[in-house]
């Protein structure tokens, strides 16, 4: 099991670039299946989830090449319409392939993704939408089989909840359907707009992405394109929380500050100074953070559920009591049991957590429960007195590209110790990586 070892108490200073968005890269890569040729995706983060997506594309018959942050997917020839269990299990969000495989082959067979660390994560909205587009959907022996041998047909699809994954699946499937599809109560996340930009540059006709109602006018086929993935707003906000908790002063480059609106409000309420220009943010943490009255996670443009855990870790050392209500996923407080090991004072009641800020937290041996919970433990480690060991780092590596390199570049004392006990060799600098 890989471990991050952190000696806390160093103020983070300096500047760093921010990786490309994982949540944009995954659906865009899946969608490359529809290009029927060589799609070039730039600014793809180097993450295990991206590798898992590439492996699914390879299984389906695509030729996938990665050179640093550029992934090339050649989907001229496709040989399969299924995703085997083992590949589905590697990454829960592989359900995003449903719309792409169905649109390309007229048939898709996936194993049921099942629950994951943060909740049950049903896919009923995805399946209902495929039915509305004319597919026959069967669930048999733990597999989901969708068939539309004569192709899909556009429809009006109201979503009972603005699910990000369901909105993406519908946009992808409807791009090559006959006629017009309207998604009502669509998700409005920036990753939805990025996917629409990718699809439109392949010849799709999508309007309204980023708003509550999206219209997709089906076209006969898509063509290859080149696309640059947007910066990762979740990684950016995670590094902002890391800077804030150490009372540091950090500038994050190559980001889109407008995507971080709700997070910026919370950092300011906690006493941080935020300065933005069109492609960067500078955050300066105060000597002692202030508590934040109430954070309620909501679909975009509300406060993101993915930043709930990193911000909770930051608030463990704030002056006063903060309240967090998680409304999106039912099991996203698992990391709190681990934060308590640092000496944090937190009570959880159902979907509400009350954090009574303490002056000092202390280094601890903790285990990563899930991706964002893992990031929270690293943030606590940076603030804590003494040494912290965050084990089972594979969750963190699903979503953060070389966080130890980024944080070390900001003066943190952190190293990644591999399973065999060896400290990883000094990784390449950011300029070398990009
Ligand atoms: C995506 C993001 C994830 C983020 C989440 C919410 C990716 C790869 N992941 O996940 O990081 O935390 O959006 O911003 O982009 N739901 C149903 N039925 C469905 C689909 C969803 O009940 O068919 C529920 C889920 O269980 C959850 C809520 O809707 O409670 C939100 O899920 P959704 O927006 O679909 O999240 P994901 O696309 O899975």
JSON list of N, CA and C and ligand atoms in Angstrom, two decimals, residues 22-24 26-27 92-93 118 120-127 161-166 168 187 189 191 233 298-299 304-306 327-330 332 351 372, ligand 1:
[
{"chain": "A", "resi": 22, "resn": "UNK", "atom": "N", "xyz": [-10.24, 15.95, -14.47]},
{"chain": "A", "resi": 22, "resn": "UNK", "atom": "CA", "xyz": [-10.54, 14.52, -14.57]},
{"chain": "A", "resi": 22, "resn": "UNK", "atom": "C", "xyz": [-11.98, 14.33, -15.04]},
{"chain": "A", "resi": 23, "resn": "UNK", "atom": "N", "xyz": [-12.90, 15.07, -14.44]},
{"chain": "A", "resi": 23, "resn": "UNK", "atom": "CA", "xyz": [-14.33, 14.84, -14.74]},
{"chain": "A", "resi": 23, "resn": "UNK", "atom": "C", "xyz": [-14.72, 15.31, -16.13]},
{"chain": "A", "resi": 24, "resn": "UNK", "atom": "N", "xyz": [-13.86, 16.10, -16.78]},
{"chain": "A", "resi": 24, "resn": "UNK", "atom": "CA", "xyz": [-14.07, 16.44, -18.18]},
{"chain": "A", "resi": 24, "resn": "UNK", "atom": "C", "xyz": [-13.41, 15.40, -19.06]},
{"chain": "A", "resi": 26, "resn": "UNK", "atom": "N", "xyz": [-12.72, 12.25, -18.67]},
{"chain": "A", "resi": 26, "resn": "UNK", "atom": "CA", "xyz": [-13.29, 10.89, -18.76]},
{"chain": "A", "resi": 26, "resn": "UNK", "atom": "C", "xyz": [-14.44, 10.81, -19.79]},
{"chain": "A", "resi": 27, "resn": "UNK", "atom": "N", "xyz": [-15.48, 11.66, -19.70]},
{"chain": "A", "resi": 27, "resn": "UNK", "atom": "CA", "xyz": [-16.53, 11.56, -20.74]},
{"chain": "A", "resi": 27, "resn": "UNK", "atom": "C", "xyz": [-16.03, 11.92, -22.13]},
{"chain": "A", "resi": 92, "resn": "UNK", "atom": "N", "xyz": [-15.97, 3.36, -11.42]},
{"chain": "A", "resi": 92, "resn": "UNK", "atom": "CA", "xyz": [-17.42, 3.37, -11.37]},
{"chain": "A", "resi": 92, "resn": "UNK", "atom": "C", "xyz": [-18.03, 4.24, -12.47]},
{"chain": "A", "resi": 93, "resn": "UNK", "atom": "N", "xyz": [-17.32, 5.31, -12.82]},
{"chain": "A", "resi": 93, "resn": "UNK", "atom": "CA", "xyz": [-17.92, 6.22, -13.80]},
{"chain": "A", "resi": 93, "resn": "UNK", "atom": "C", "xyz": [-17.82, 5.67, -15.23]},
{"chain": "A", "resi": 118, "resn": "UNK", "atom": "N", "xyz": [-18.70, 6.30, -1.80]},
{"chain": "A", "resi": 118, "resn": "UNK", "atom": "CA", "xyz": [-19.43, 7.48, -1.35]},
{"chain": "A", "resi": 118, "resn": "UNK", "atom": "C", "xyz": [-20.95, 7.34, -1.41]},
{"chain": "A", "resi": 120, "resn": "UNK", "atom": "N", "xyz": [-24.65, 4.76, -2.92]},
{"chain": "A", "resi": 120, "resn": "UNK", "atom": "CA", "xyz": [-25.21, 3.70, -3.77]},
{"chain": "A", "resi": 120, "resn": "UNK", "atom": "C", "xyz": [-25.01, 3.98, -5.26]},
{"chain": "A", "resi": 121, "resn": "UNK", "atom": "N", "xyz": [-25.12, 5.21, -5.62]},
{"chain": "A", "resi": 121, "resn": "UNK", "atom": "CA", "xyz": [-24.95, 5.69, -7.00]},
{"chain": "A", "resi": 121, "resn": "UNK", "atom": "C", "xyz": [-25.73, 4.87, -8.02]},
{"chain": "A", "resi": 122, "resn": "UNK", "atom": "N", "xyz": [-27.06, 4.90, -7.94]},
{"chain": "A", "resi": 122, "resn": "UNK", "atom": "CA", "xyz": [-27.87, 4.19, -8.93]},
{"chain": "A", "resi": 122, "resn": "UNK", "atom": "C", "xyz": [-27.70, 4.81, -10.32]},
{"chain": "A", "resi": 123, "resn": "UNK", "atom": "N", "xyz": [-28.11, 4.07, -11.36]},
{"chain": "A", "resi": 123, "resn": "UNK", "atom": "CA", "xyz": [-28.00, 4.62, -12.73]},
{"chain": "A", "resi": 123, "resn": "UNK", "atom": "C", "xyz": [-29.37, 4.64, -13.42]},
{"chain": "A", "resi": 124, "resn": "UNK", "atom": "N", "xyz": [-30.44, 4.69, -12.59]},
{"chain": "A", "resi": 124, "resn": "UNK", "atom": "CA", "xyz": [-31.79, 4.66, -13.16]},
{"chain": "A", "resi": 124, "resn": "UNK", "atom": "C", "xyz": [-32.04, 5.81, -14.15]},
{"chain": "A", "resi": 125, "resn": "UNK", "atom": "N", "xyz": [-31.49, 7.00, -13.87]},
{"chain": "A", "resi": 125, "resn": "UNK", "atom": "CA", "xyz": [-31.73, 8.14, -14.77]},
{"chain": "A", "resi": 125, "resn": "UNK", "atom": "C", "xyz": [-31.07, 7.91, -16.13]},
{"chain": "A", "resi": 126, "resn": "UNK", "atom": "N", "xyz": [-29.89, 7.26, -16.12]},
{"chain": "A", "resi": 126, "resn": "UNK", "atom": "CA", "xyz": [-29.20, 6.95, -17.38]},
{"chain": "A", "resi": 126, "resn": "UNK", "atom": "C", "xyz": [-30.07, 5.97, -18.19]},
{"chain": "A", "resi": 127, "resn": "UNK", "atom": "N", "xyz": [-30.55, 4.91, -17.52]},
{"chain": "A", "resi": 127, "resn": "UNK", "atom": "CA", "xyz": [-31.29, 3.87, -18.24]},
{"chain": "A", "resi": 127, "resn": "UNK", "atom": "C", "xyz": [-32.63, 4.39, -18.73]},
{"chain": "A", "resi": 161, "resn": "UNK", "atom": "N", "xyz": [-33.45, 14.85, -11.31]},
{"chain": "A", "resi": 161, "resn": "UNK", "atom": "CA", "xyz": [-32.33, 15.47, -10.61]},
{"chain": "A", "resi": 161, "resn": "UNK", "atom": "C", "xyz": [-31.29, 15.80, -11.68]},
{"chain": "A", "resi": 162, "resn": "UNK", "atom": "N", "xyz": [-30.60, 16.95, -11.58]},
{"chain": "A", "resi": 162, "resn": "UNK", "atom": "CA", "xyz": [-29.65, 17.31, -12.65]},
{"chain": "A", "resi": 162, "resn": "UNK", "atom": "C", "xyz": [-28.35, 16.48, -12.55]},
{"chain": "A", "resi": 163, "resn": "UNK", "atom": "N", "xyz": [-28.47, 15.19, -12.82]},
{"chain": "A", "resi": 163, "resn": "UNK", "atom": "CA", "xyz": [-27.31, 14.29, -12.73]},
{"chain": "A", "resi": 163, "resn": "UNK", "atom": "C", "xyz": [-26.27, 14.64, -13.80]},
{"chain": "A", "resi": 164, "resn": "UNK", "atom": "N", "xyz": [-25.02, 14.75, -13.36]},
{"chain": "A", "resi": 164, "resn": "UNK", "atom": "CA", "xyz": [-23.93, 15.08, -14.29]},
{"chain": "A", "resi": 164, "resn": "UNK", "atom": "C", "xyz": [-23.75, 13.94, -15.30]},
{"chain": "A", "resi": 165, "resn": "UNK", "atom": "N", "xyz": [-23.60, 12.72, -14.78]},
{"chain": "A", "resi": 165, "resn": "UNK", "atom": "CA", "xyz": [-23.34, 11.57, -15.66]},
{"chain": "A", "resi": 165, "resn": "UNK", "atom": "C", "xyz": [-24.50, 11.32, -16.61]},
{"chain": "A", "resi": 166, "resn": "UNK", "atom": "N", "xyz": [-25.75, 11.43, -16.13]},
{"chain": "A", "resi": 166, "resn": "UNK", "atom": "CA", "xyz": [-26.90, 11.17, -17.01]},
{"chain": "A", "resi": 166, "resn": "UNK", "atom": "C", "xyz": [-26.97, 12.23, -18.10]},
{"chain": "A", "resi": 168, "resn": "UNK", "atom": "N", "xyz": [-24.51, 13.84, -19.38]},
{"chain": "A", "resi": 168, "resn": "UNK", "atom": "CA", "xyz": [-23.44, 13.56, -20.35]},
{"chain": "A", "resi": 168, "resn": "UNK", "atom": "C", "xyz": [-23.82, 12.39, -21.26]},
{"chain": "A", "resi": 187, "resn": "UNK", "atom": "N", "xyz": [-27.80, 18.98, -15.91]},
{"chain": "A", "resi": 187, "resn": "UNK", "atom": "CA", "xyz": [-26.70, 19.46, -15.06]},
{"chain": "A", "resi": 187, "resn": "UNK", "atom": "C", "xyz": [-26.03, 20.64, -15.75]},
{"chain": "A", "resi": 189, "resn": "UNK", "atom": "N", "xyz": [-22.81, 21.86, -14.78]},
{"chain": "A", "resi": 189, "resn": "UNK", "atom": "CA", "xyz": [-21.38, 21.89, -14.42]},
{"chain": "A", "resi": 189, "resn": "UNK", "atom": "C", "xyz": [-20.51, 22.32, -15.62]},
{"chain": "A", "resi": 191, "resn": "UNK", "atom": "N", "xyz": [-17.99, 20.98, -16.72]},
{"chain": "A", "resi": 191, "resn": "UNK", "atom": "CA", "xyz": [-17.57, 19.78, -17.47]},
{"chain": "A", "resi": 191, "resn": "UNK", "atom": "C", "xyz": [-18.61, 19.44, -18.55]},
{"chain": "A", "resi": 233, "resn": "UNK", "atom": "N", "xyz": [-11.25, 22.28, -11.68]},
{"chain": "A", "resi": 233, "resn": "UNK", "atom": "CA", "xyz": [-11.67, 23.22, -10.61]},
{"chain": "A", "resi": 233, "resn": "UNK", "atom": "C", "xyz": [-11.61, 22.55, -9.24]},
{"chain": "A", "resi": 298, "resn": "UNK", "atom": "N", "xyz": [-24.42, 21.45, -3.29]},
{"chain": "A", "resi": 298, "resn": "UNK", "atom": "CA", "xyz": [-25.52, 21.58, -4.26]},
{"chain": "A", "resi": 298, "resn": "UNK", "atom": "C", "xyz": [-24.97, 21.35, -5.66]},
{"chain": "A", "resi": 299, "resn": "UNK", "atom": "N", "xyz": [-25.84, 20.99, -6.62]},
{"chain": "A", "resi": 299, "resn": "UNK", "atom": "CA", "xyz": [-25.38, 20.94, -8.01]},
{"chain": "A", "resi": 299, "resn": "UNK", "atom": "C", "xyz": [-24.86, 22.33, -8.42]},
{"chain": "A", "resi": 304, "resn": "UNK", "atom": "N", "xyz": [-19.65, 22.61, -4.52]},
{"chain": "A", "resi": 304, "resn": "UNK", "atom": "CA", "xyz": [-19.52, 21.23, -5.02]},
{"chain": "A", "resi": 304, "resn": "UNK", "atom": "C", "xyz": [-19.31, 20.20, -3.91]},
{"chain": "A", "resi": 305, "resn": "UNK", "atom": "N", "xyz": [-19.99, 19.08, -4.04]},
{"chain": "A", "resi": 305, "resn": "UNK", "atom": "CA", "xyz": [-19.81, 17.98, -3.09]},
{"chain": "A", "resi": 305, "resn": "UNK", "atom": "C", "xyz": [-18.36, 17.50, -3.07]},
{"chain": "A", "resi": 306, "resn": "UNK", "atom": "N", "xyz": [-17.66, 17.63, -4.20]},
{"chain": "A", "resi": 306, "resn": "UNK", "atom": "CA", "xyz": [-16.28, 17.15, -4.27]},
{"chain": "A", "resi": 306, "resn": "UNK", "atom": "C", "xyz": [-15.32, 17.99, -3.42]},
{"chain": "A", "resi": 327, "resn": "UNK", "atom": "N", "xyz": [-25.76, 17.21, 0.53]},
{"chain": "A", "resi": 327, "resn": "UNK", "atom": "CA", "xyz": [-27.07, 16.87, -0.03]},
{"chain": "A", "resi": 327, "resn": "UNK", "atom": "C", "xyz": [-26.97, 15.95, -1.25]},
{"chain": "A", "resi": 328, "resn": "UNK", "atom": "N", "xyz": [-25.76, 15.73, -1.78]},
{"chain": "A", "resi": 328, "resn": "UNK", "atom": "CA", "xyz": [-25.66, 14.99, -3.05]},
{"chain": "A", "resi": 328, "resn": "UNK", "atom": "C", "xyz": [-25.44, 13.48, -2.84]},
{"chain": "A", "resi": 329, "resn": "UNK", "atom": "N", "xyz": [-24.44, 13.11, -2.08]},
{"chain": "A", "resi": 329, "resn": "UNK", "atom": "CA", "xyz": [-24.13, 11.69, -1.87]},
{"chain": "A", "resi": 329, "resn": "UNK", "atom": "C", "xyz": [-24.36, 11.33, -0.40]},
{"chain": "A", "resi": 330, "resn": "UNK", "atom": "N", "xyz": [-24.94, 10.14, -0.17]},
{"chain": "A", "resi": 330, "resn": "UNK", "atom": "CA", "xyz": [-25.37, 9.79, 1.18]},
{"chain": "A", "resi": 330, "resn": "UNK", "atom": "C", "xyz": [-24.23, 9.32, 2.09]},
{"chain": "A", "resi": 332, "resn": "UNK", "atom": "N", "xyz": [-20.77, 10.50, 2.20]},
{"chain": "A", "resi": 332, "resn": "UNK", "atom": "CA", "xyz": [-19.56, 11.25, 1.92]},
{"chain": "A", "resi": 332, "resn": "UNK", "atom": "C", "xyz": [-18.92, 11.86, 3.18]},
{"chain": "A", "resi": 351, "resn": "UNK", "atom": "N", "xyz": [-26.82, 13.67, 7.50]},
{"chain": "A", "resi": 351, "resn": "UNK", "atom": "CA", "xyz": [-26.13, 14.37, 6.41]},
{"chain": "A", "resi": 351, "resn": "UNK", "atom": "C", "xyz": [-25.48, 15.68, 6.87]},
{"chain": "A", "resi": 372, "resn": "UNK", "atom": "N", "xyz": [-11.83, 12.14, -2.49]},
{"chain": "A", "resi": 372, "resn": "UNK", "atom": "CA", "xyz": [-11.80, 13.49, -1.91]},
{"chain": "A", "resi": 372, "resn": "UNK", "atom": "C", "xyz": [-11.54, 13.43, -0.40]},
{"chain": "B", "resi": 1, "resn": "LIG", "atom": "C1", "xyz": [-20.14, 13.35, -11.15]},
{"chain": "B", "resi": 1, "resn": "LIG", "atom": "C2", "xyz": [-18.67, 13.50, -10.82]},
{"chain": "B", "resi": 1, "resn": "LIG", "atom": "C3", "xyz": [-18.45, 13.48, -9.31]},
{"chain": "B", "resi": 1, "resn": "LIG", "atom": "C4", "xyz": [-19.33, 14.53, -8.65]},
{"chain": "B", "resi": 1, "resn": "LIG", "atom": "C5", "xyz": [-20.78, 14.37, -9.07]},
{"chain": "B", "resi": 1, "resn": "LIG", "atom": "C6", "xyz": [-21.69, 15.48, -8.54]},
{"chain": "B", "resi": 1, "resn": "LIG", "atom": "C7", "xyz": [-17.56, 12.47, -12.72]},
{"chain": "B", "resi": 1, "resn": "LIG", "atom": "C8", "xyz": [-16.71, 11.35, -13.23]},
{"chain": "B", "resi": 1, "resn": "LIG", "atom": "N1", "xyz": [-17.93, 12.42, -11.43]},
{"chain": "B", "resi": 1, "resn": "LIG", "atom": "O1", "xyz": [-20.54, 12.06, -10.70]},
{"chain": "B", "resi": 1, "resn": "LIG", "atom": "O2", "xyz": [-17.08, 13.76, -9.06]},
{"chain": "B", "resi": 1, "resn": "LIG", "atom": "O3", "xyz": [-19.23, 14.39, -7.25]},
{"chain": "B", "resi": 1, "resn": "LIG", "atom": "O4", "xyz": [-20.89, 14.39, -10.51]},
{"chain": "B", "resi": 1, "resn": "LIG", "atom": "O5", "xyz": [-21.22, 16.71, -8.91]},
{"chain": "B", "resi": 1, "resn": "LIG", "atom": "O6", "xyz": [-17.87, 13.42, -13.42]},
{"chain": "B", "resi": 1, "resn": "LIG", "atom": "N2", "xyz": [-28.26, 9.64, -9.19]},
{"chain": "B", "resi": 1, "resn": "LIG", "atom": "C9", "xyz": [-29.36, 8.81, -9.21]},
{"chain": "B", "resi": 1, "resn": "LIG", "atom": "N3", "xyz": [-29.65, 8.11, -10.37]},
{"chain": "B", "resi": 1, "resn": "LIG", "atom": "C10", "xyz": [-28.86, 8.24, -11.48]},
{"chain": "B", "resi": 1, "resn": "LIG", "atom": "C11", "xyz": [-27.75, 9.09, -11.45]},
{"chain": "B", "resi": 1, "resn": "LIG", "atom": "C12", "xyz": [-27.46, 9.79, -10.28]},
{"chain": "B", "resi": 1, "resn": "LIG", "atom": "O7", "xyz": [-30.09, 8.67, -8.23]},
{"chain": "B", "resi": 1, "resn": "LIG", "atom": "O8", "xyz": [-29.17, 7.58, -12.50]},
{"chain": "B", "resi": 1, "resn": "LIG", "atom": "C13", "xyz": [-27.94, 10.36, -7.93]},
{"chain": "B", "resi": 1, "resn": "LIG", "atom": "C14", "xyz": [-26.58, 9.90, -7.36]},
{"chain": "B", "resi": 1, "resn": "LIG", "atom": "O9", "xyz": [-26.71, 8.72, -6.58]},
{"chain": "B", "resi": 1, "resn": "LIG", "atom": "C15", "xyz": [-26.19, 11.10, -6.54]},
{"chain": "B", "resi": 1, "resn": "LIG", "atom": "C16", "xyz": [-26.73, 12.28, -7.35]},
{"chain": "B", "resi": 1, "resn": "LIG", "atom": "O10", "xyz": [-27.74, 11.73, -8.21]},
{"chain": "B", "resi": 1, "resn": "LIG", "atom": "O11", "xyz": [-26.83, 11.06, -5.29]},
{"chain": "B", "resi": 1, "resn": "LIG", "atom": "C17", "xyz": [-25.67, 12.99, -8.17]},
{"chain": "B", "resi": 1, "resn": "LIG", "atom": "O12", "xyz": [-25.08, 12.09, -9.07]},
{"chain": "B", "resi": 1, "resn": "LIG", "atom": "P1", "xyz": [-24.47, 12.54, -10.48]},
{"chain": "B", "resi": 1, "resn": "LIG", "atom": "O13", "xyz": [-24.64, 14.01, -10.70]},
{"chain": "B", "resi": 1, "resn": "LIG", "atom": "O14", "xyz": [-24.99, 11.61, -11.52]},
{"chain": "B", "resi": 1, "resn": "LIG", "atom": "O15", "xyz": [-22.94, 12.25, -10.24]},
{"chain": "B", "resi": 1, "resn": "LIG", "atom": "P2", "xyz": [-21.94, 11.45, -11.16]},
{"chain": "B", "resi": 1, "resn": "LIG", "atom": "O16", "xyz": [-22.17, 11.81, -12.59]},
{"chain": "B", "resi": 1, "resn": "LIG", "atom": "O17", "xyz": [-21.94, 10.02, -10.79]}
]
